[in-house]
């Protein structure tokens, strides 16, 4: 009896092991097939006689193929990964993702110029930090306080005006200010491949949003014209605003008080507040975008997270783990762990700024 | 000499008076022509062989004609009042404007039901206001604190859950809860003429937003399905939300702390924060919407402001200047002064709730 039982148990075990092996092999084959399928999807798309390369500023490679694979999969009606247009929400950081952020945030330059303009009314600024540093162009001191201190400075110098007046101040500044190293207007310091990507996503019925640490009212002045992103799809840091009557007309007045800093863990919170649903794609370049990417890619169904990595010291700037501005350290680790797409600007982009295409 | 001079002066005066008279007559004729033209615009629209009455739930009358005149004028390409689609932003209050708000705000009923569900965990509620009143269904006490106190109660009972969990709680409640006097689901207590108006505006390339004192996350659960307004176009009151990790997954957790009350002077502020441009049309029903209408109609170019006035005690409820809920007093005065459209529900609407159409 005992002998028979042992035989039976052995048989059972063999069957079980065989079944497990089959399962593992099936799963592995399935995973391989998925990879092949994803490759096929892209190859089929690229080979299609009517294929127009809307990402021509992107060199062929894993980053470009990952983008196309994602877009084709979520927009193929009847496909297993189809997502209806209403849910095709894509969020983009701005500084270092859509436009450059070196040698320092463009809005910081705007704030410094603003402080210079306002200085005669505030003689105490000559001896009070951080205004003193701003007036003297002492960037080391300005940057030493970290991003939050910078945002506080930026926001504080943006108060007092009505929202209409402030827009005009920004518009006038953008019309004359020049980037300190390239001498180009700031609005030309945008990344052509990202402009192409925005257009490609919108052509596939994505709704594109900016969600940046930059000032919401600052970005809205140019976002529609240079990115095709309307004001209602721009999310950023803000100061408090008050409704009041001036000369018998209602105005919205900007107060010298922070309302919200749209950075790090603030980004998913603001995405929820403004958009009310989880994005299916997120694009950033620094640790400040990490929580936005985590939140996006933790959702169910097909998701896409991408980091732009600044690797081109010649055509742009090369920086990541040790940079004061746009540090990409923890984010790079998680991108590698979670298989997010990491753009290598030097190799993936055949053009960086629009002016290079002329 | 003196005599000649007096003659000359008399001649000058006559000429001046004649010129002034001509000016006054021209201006008056111009104003008349404008009024006639607006009438013509609507009559031409109504007489057009391809005219489909998208506002068939509205009786012919000044309200309906004012809406059509406005829409035709801002959307006539090449016309003097043309406004490009990107700027055709229309904002709608919800409670009392898109759906009913009597005998008390629907979200208050949700909060009261929620307090009942949670009560076993909080025995102290039996003796603490306003929870005691909520548990006992004592509306007089609940409403005596005003709208802000109500919103605080509502918001406090909505905390603790993640945003996903909260949506599910609201969805489940909406699926079973019934209106206390009509016995219908709350989602059927919407105004058919306003649904038609939303659709008519969208057919004319308007972007429609809700901006309500109600909870932003509460309204987002049903706004897309019943109004065709996606979550990113819903603005409301909110509590603070925090990003954190639970069981290795990122979640957004609702905190028992008010973030923003979207009422009165808060409405233009939130419109600016979420939309970033001034609406060209605003629709409300109470003094809580007054600043939103003021802000909208103080803008340059063609604007449209409308108050829904609850005048139908038989088919709905009749209330305005003295009501605790949805008081329309100062707003009614300004509507009359500024020539805003005031809808008389009893006469302007041939159907109120969708179920009457069956």
JSON list of N, CA, C and O in Angstrom, two decimals, chain B residues 166-196:
[
{"chain": "B", "resi": 166, "resn": "UNK", "atom": "N", "xyz": [-13.40, 57.18, -3.60]},
{"chain": "B", "resi": 166, "resn": "UNK", "atom": "CA", "xyz": [-14.47, 58.17, -3.44]},
{"chain": "B", "resi": 166, "resn": "UNK", "atom": "C", "xyz": [-15.40, 58.18, -4.66]},
{"chain": "B", "resi": 166, "resn": "UNK", "atom": "O", "xyz": [-16.62, 58.23, -4.53]},
{"chain": "B", "resi": 167, "resn": "UNK", "atom": "N", "xyz": [-14.80, 58.12, -5.85]},
{"chain": "B", "resi": 167, "resn": "UNK", "atom": "CA", "xyz": [-15.61, 58.08, -7.07]},
{"chain": "B", "resi": 167, "resn": "UNK", "atom": "C", "xyz": [-16.59, 56.92, -7.03]},
{"chain": "B", "resi": 167, "resn": "UNK", "atom": "O", "xyz": [-17.74, 57.05, -7.43]},
{"chain": "B", "resi": 168, "resn": "UNK", "atom": "N", "xyz": [-16.09, 55.78, -6.54]},
{"chain": "B", "resi": 168, "resn": "UNK", "atom": "CA", "xyz": [-16.94, 54.59, -6.50]},
{"chain": "B", "resi": 168, "resn": "UNK", "atom": "C", "xyz": [-18.09, 54.77, -5.50]},
{"chain": "B", "resi": 168, "resn": "UNK", "atom": "O", "xyz": [-19.23, 54.38, -5.76]},
{"chain": "B", "resi": 169, "resn": "UNK", "atom": "N", "xyz": [-17.78, 55.38, -4.36]},
{"chain": "B", "resi": 169, "resn": "UNK", "atom": "CA", "xyz": [-18.82, 55.64, -3.34]},
{"chain": "B", "resi": 169, "resn": "UNK", "atom": "C", "xyz": [-19.93, 56.53, -3.93]},
{"chain": "B", "resi": 169, "resn": "UNK", "atom": "O", "xyz": [-21.12, 56.25, -3.77]},
{"chain": "B", "resi": 170, "resn": "UNK", "atom": "N", "xyz": [-19.51, 57.57, -4.66]},
{"chain": "B", "resi": 170, "resn": "UNK", "atom": "CA", "xyz": [-20.49, 58.49, -5.27]},
{"chain": "B", "resi": 170, "resn": "UNK", "atom": "C", "xyz": [-21.31, 57.75, -6.32]},
{"chain": "B", "resi": 170, "resn": "UNK", "atom": "O", "xyz": [-22.54, 57.86, -6.39]},
{"chain": "B", "resi": 171, "resn": "UNK", "atom": "N", "xyz": [-20.61, 56.97, -7.14]},
{"chain": "B", "resi": 171, "resn": "UNK", "atom": "CA", "xyz": [-21.27, 56.25, -8.22]},
{"chain": "B", "resi": 171, "resn": "UNK", "atom": "C", "xyz": [-22.32, 55.27, -7.67]},
{"chain": "B", "resi": 171, "resn": "UNK", "atom": "O", "xyz": [-23.45, 55.22, -8.17]},
{"chain": "B", "resi": 172, "resn": "UNK", "atom": "N", "xyz": [-21.93, 54.55, -6.63]},
{"chain": "B", "resi": 172, "resn": "UNK", "atom": "CA", "xyz": [-22.86, 53.60, -6.01]},
{"chain": "B", "resi": 172, "resn": "UNK", "atom": "C", "xyz": [-24.07, 54.34, -5.43]},
{"chain": "B", "resi": 172, "resn": "UNK", "atom": "O", "xyz": [-25.21, 53.88, -5.57]},
{"chain": "B", "resi": 173, "resn": "UNK", "atom": "N", "xyz": [-23.81, 55.45, -4.79]},
{"chain": "B", "resi": 173, "resn": "UNK", "atom": "CA", "xyz": [-24.91, 56.24, -4.19]},
{"chain": "B", "resi": 173, "resn": "UNK", "atom": "C", "xyz": [-25.88, 56.73, -5.27]},
{"chain": "B", "resi": 173, "resn": "UNK", "atom": "O", "xyz": [-27.09, 56.58, -5.14]},
{"chain": "B", "resi": 174, "resn": "UNK", "atom": "N", "xyz": [-25.30, 57.29, -6.35]},
{"chain": "B", "resi": 174, "resn": "UNK", "atom": "CA", "xyz": [-26.15, 57.80, -7.44]},
{"chain": "B", "resi": 174, "resn": "UNK", "atom": "C", "xyz": [-27.00, 56.69, -8.05]},
{"chain": "B", "resi": 174, "resn": "UNK", "atom": "O", "xyz": [-28.10, 56.95, -8.55]},
{"chain": "B", "resi": 175, "resn": "UNK", "atom": "N", "xyz": [-26.48, 55.47, -8.02]},
{"chain": "B", "resi": 175, "resn": "UNK", "atom": "CA", "xyz": [-27.18, 54.33, -8.61]},
{"chain": "B", "resi": 175, "resn": "UNK", "atom": "C", "xyz": [-28.41, 53.92, -7.82]},
{"chain": "B", "resi": 175, "resn": "UNK", "atom": "O", "xyz": [-29.31, 53.25, -8.36]},
{"chain": "B", "resi": 176, "resn": "UNK", "atom": "N", "xyz": [-28.47, 54.29, -6.53]},
{"chain": "B", "resi": 176, "resn": "UNK", "atom": "CA", "xyz": [-29.59, 53.83, -5.69]},
{"chain": "B", "resi": 176, "resn": "UNK", "atom": "C", "xyz": [-30.41, 54.96, -5.08]},
{"chain": "B", "resi": 176, "resn": "UNK", "atom": "O", "xyz": [-31.60, 54.79, -4.84]},
{"chain": "B", "resi": 177, "resn": "UNK", "atom": "N", "xyz": [-29.77, 56.12, -4.83]},
{"chain": "B", "resi": 177, "resn": "UNK", "atom": "CA", "xyz": [-30.47, 57.21, -4.12]},
{"chain": "B", "resi": 177, "resn": "UNK", "atom": "C", "xyz": [-31.61, 57.77, -4.95]},
{"chain": "B", "resi": 177, "resn": "UNK", "atom": "O", "xyz": [-31.54, 57.79, -6.19]},
{"chain": "B", "resi": 178, "resn": "UNK", "atom": "N", "xyz": [-32.66, 58.21, -4.26]},
{"chain": "B", "resi": 178, "resn": "UNK", "atom": "CA", "xyz": [-33.83, 58.78, -4.93]},
{"chain": "B", "resi": 178, "resn": "UNK", "atom": "C", "xyz": [-34.13, 60.16, -4.36]},
{"chain": "B", "resi": 178, "resn": "UNK", "atom": "O", "xyz": [-33.99, 60.41, -3.16]},
{"chain": "B", "resi": 179, "resn": "UNK", "atom": "N", "xyz": [-34.59, 61.05, -5.22]},
{"chain": "B", "resi": 179, "resn": "UNK", "atom": "CA", "xyz": [-34.96, 62.40, -4.80]},
{"chain": "B", "resi": 179, "resn": "UNK", "atom": "C", "xyz": [-36.13, 62.33, -3.80]},
{"chain": "B", "resi": 179, "resn": "UNK", "atom": "O", "xyz": [-37.09, 61.59, -4.04]},
{"chain": "B", "resi": 180, "resn": "UNK", "atom": "N", "xyz": [-36.06, 63.09, -2.69]},
{"chain": "B", "resi": 180, "resn": "UNK", "atom": "CA", "xyz": [-37.06, 62.94, -1.61]},
{"chain": "B", "resi": 180, "resn": "UNK", "atom": "C", "xyz": [-38.49, 63.26, -2.01]},
{"chain": "B", "resi": 180, "resn": "UNK", "atom": "O", "xyz": [-39.42, 62.68, -1.44]},
{"chain": "B", "resi": 181, "resn": "UNK", "atom": "N", "xyz": [-38.70, 64.13, -2.98]},
{"chain": "B", "resi": 181, "resn": "UNK", "atom": "CA", "xyz": [-40.11, 64.43, -3.32]},
{"chain": "B", "resi": 181, "resn": "UNK", "atom": "C", "xyz": [-40.56, 63.78, -4.62]},
{"chain": "B", "resi": 181, "resn": "UNK", "atom": "O", "xyz": [-41.69, 63.32, -4.72]},
{"chain": "B", "resi": 182, "resn": "UNK", "atom": "N", "xyz": [-39.68, 63.66, -5.62]},
{"chain": "B", "resi": 182, "resn": "UNK", "atom": "CA", "xyz": [-40.12, 63.08, -6.89]},
{"chain": "B", "resi": 182, "resn": "UNK", "atom": "C", "xyz": [-39.88, 61.58, -6.96]},
{"chain": "B", "resi": 182, "resn": "UNK", "atom": "O", "xyz": [-40.47, 60.90, -7.79]},
{"chain": "B", "resi": 183, "resn": "UNK", "atom": "N", "xyz": [-38.99, 61.07, -6.10]},
{"chain": "B", "resi": 183, "resn": "UNK", "atom": "CA", "xyz": [-38.67, 59.65, -6.12]},
{"chain": "B", "resi": 183, "resn": "UNK", "atom": "C", "xyz": [-37.82, 59.22, -7.30]},
{"chain": "B", "resi": 183, "resn": "UNK", "atom": "O", "xyz": [-37.55, 58.04, -7.50]},
{"chain": "B", "resi": 184, "resn": "UNK", "atom": "N", "xyz": [-37.37, 60.21, -8.10]},
{"chain": "B", "resi": 184, "resn": "UNK", "atom": "CA", "xyz": [-36.53, 59.87, -9.26]},
{"chain": "B", "resi": 184, "resn": "UNK", "atom": "C", "xyz": [-35.06, 59.85, -8.88]},
{"chain": "B", "resi": 184, "resn": "UNK", "atom": "O", "xyz": [-34.65, 60.54, -7.94]},
{"chain": "B", "resi": 185, "resn": "UNK", "atom": "N", "xyz": [-34.24, 59.11, -9.63]},
{"chain": "B", "resi": 185, "resn": "UNK", "atom": "CA", "xyz": [-32.79, 59.21, -9.40]},
{"chain": "B", "resi": 185, "resn": "UNK", "atom": "C", "xyz": [-32.36, 60.67, -9.60]},
{"chain": "B", "resi": 185, "resn": "UNK", "atom": "O", "xyz": [-32.94, 61.38, -10.43]},
{"chain": "B", "resi": 186, "resn": "UNK", "atom": "N", "xyz": [-31.34, 61.10, -8.86]},
{"chain": "B", "resi": 186, "resn": "UNK", "atom": "CA", "xyz": [-30.90, 62.49, -8.95]},
{"chain": "B", "resi": 186, "resn": "UNK", "atom": "C", "xyz": [-30.44, 62.85, -10.37]},
{"chain": "B", "resi": 186, "resn": "UNK", "atom": "O", "xyz": [-30.61, 63.98, -10.82]},
{"chain": "B", "resi": 187, "resn": "UNK", "atom": "N", "xyz": [-29.86, 61.89, -11.06]},
{"chain": "B", "resi": 187, "resn": "UNK", "atom": "CA", "xyz": [-29.36, 62.16, -12.41]},
{"chain": "B", "resi": 187, "resn": "UNK", "atom": "C", "xyz": [-30.49, 62.41, -13.41]},
{"chain": "B", "resi": 187, "resn": "UNK", "atom": "O", "xyz": [-30.24, 62.82, -14.54]},
{"chain": "B", "resi": 188, "resn": "UNK", "atom": "N", "xyz": [-31.75, 62.18, -12.98]},
{"chain": "B", "resi": 188, "resn": "UNK", "atom": "CA", "xyz": [-32.88, 62.53, -13.84]},
{"chain": "B", "resi": 188, "resn": "UNK", "atom": "C", "xyz": [-33.51, 63.86, -13.44]},
{"chain": "B", "resi": 188, "resn": "UNK", "atom": "O", "xyz": [-34.48, 64.30, -14.06]},
{"chain": "B", "resi": 189, "resn": "UNK", "atom": "N", "xyz": [-32.93, 64.51, -12.43]},
{"chain": "B", "resi": 189, "resn": "UNK", "atom": "CA", "xyz": [-33.44, 65.81, -11.98]},
{"chain": "B", "resi": 189, "resn": "UNK", "atom": "C", "xyz": [-32.71, 66.95, -12.69]},
{"chain": "B", "resi": 189, "resn": "UNK", "atom": "O", "xyz": [-32.53, 68.03, -12.14]},
{"chain": "B", "resi": 190, "resn": "UNK", "atom": "N", "xyz": [-32.26, 66.68, -13.91]},
{"chain": "B", "resi": 190, "resn": "UNK", "atom": "CA", "xyz": [-31.55, 67.69, -14.71]},
{"chain": "B", "resi": 190, "resn": "UNK", "atom": "C", "xyz": [-32.56, 68.40, -15.61]},
{"chain": "B", "resi": 190, "resn": "UNK", "atom": "O", "xyz": [-33.63, 67.86, -15.92]},
{"chain": "B", "resi": 191, "resn": "UNK", "atom": "N", "xyz": [-32.23, 69.61, -16.02]},
{"chain": "B", "resi": 191, "resn": "UNK", "atom": "CA", "xyz": [-33.16, 70.41, -16.83]},
{"chain": "B", "resi": 191, "resn": "UNK", "atom": "C", "xyz": [-32.93, 70.15, -18.32]},
{"chain": "B", "resi": 191, "resn": "UNK", "atom": "O", "xyz": [-31.88, 70.46, -18.86]},
{"chain": "B", "resi": 192, "resn": "UNK", "atom": "N", "xyz": [-33.95, 69.61, -18.96]},
{"chain": "B", "resi": 192, "resn": "UNK", "atom": "CA", "xyz": [-33.85, 69.31, -20.40]},
{"chain": "B", "resi": 192, "resn": "UNK", "atom": "C", "xyz": [-33.46, 70.54, -21.22]},
{"chain": "B", "resi": 192, "resn": "UNK", "atom": "O", "xyz": [-32.61, 70.44, -22.11]},
{"chain": "B", "resi": 193, "resn": "UNK", "atom": "N", "xyz": [-34.05, 71.72, -20.97]},
{"chain": "B", "resi": 193, "resn": "UNK", "atom": "CA", "xyz": [-33.66, 72.89, -21.78]},
{"chain": "B", "resi": 193, "resn": "UNK", "atom": "C", "xyz": [-32.17, 73.23, -21.63]},
{"chain": "B", "resi": 193, "resn": "UNK", "atom": "O", "xyz": [-31.55, 73.73, -22.57]},
{"chain": "B", "resi": 194, "resn": "UNK", "atom": "N", "xyz": [-31.59, 72.97, -20.46]},
{"chain": "B", "resi": 194, "resn": "UNK", "atom": "CA", "xyz": [-30.17, 73.25, -20.27]},
{"chain": "B", "resi": 194, "resn": "UNK", "atom": "C", "xyz": [-29.30, 72.20, -20.97]},
{"chain": "B", "resi": 194, "resn": "UNK", "atom": "O", "xyz": [-28.23, 72.50, -21.49]},
{"chain": "B", "resi": 195, "resn": "UNK", "atom": "N", "xyz": [-29.78, 70.94, -20.98]},
{"chain": "B", "resi": 195, "resn": "UNK", "atom": "CA", "xyz": [-29.07, 69.91, -21.75]},
{"chain": "B", "resi": 195, "resn": "UNK", "atom": "C", "xyz": [-29.05, 70.30, -23.22]},
{"chain": "B", "resi": 195, "resn": "UNK", "atom": "O", "xyz": [-28.03, 70.17, -23.91]},
{"chain": "B", "resi": 196, "resn": "UNK", "atom": "N", "xyz": [-30.21, 70.79, -23.72]},
{"chain": "B", "resi": 196, "resn": "UNK", "atom": "CA", "xyz": [-30.30, 71.20, -25.12]},
{"chain": "B", "resi": 196, "resn": "UNK", "atom": "C", "xyz": [-29.38, 72.39, -25.38]},
{"chain": "B", "resi": 196, "resn": "UNK", "atom": "O", "xyz": [-28.73, 72.47, -26.43]}
]
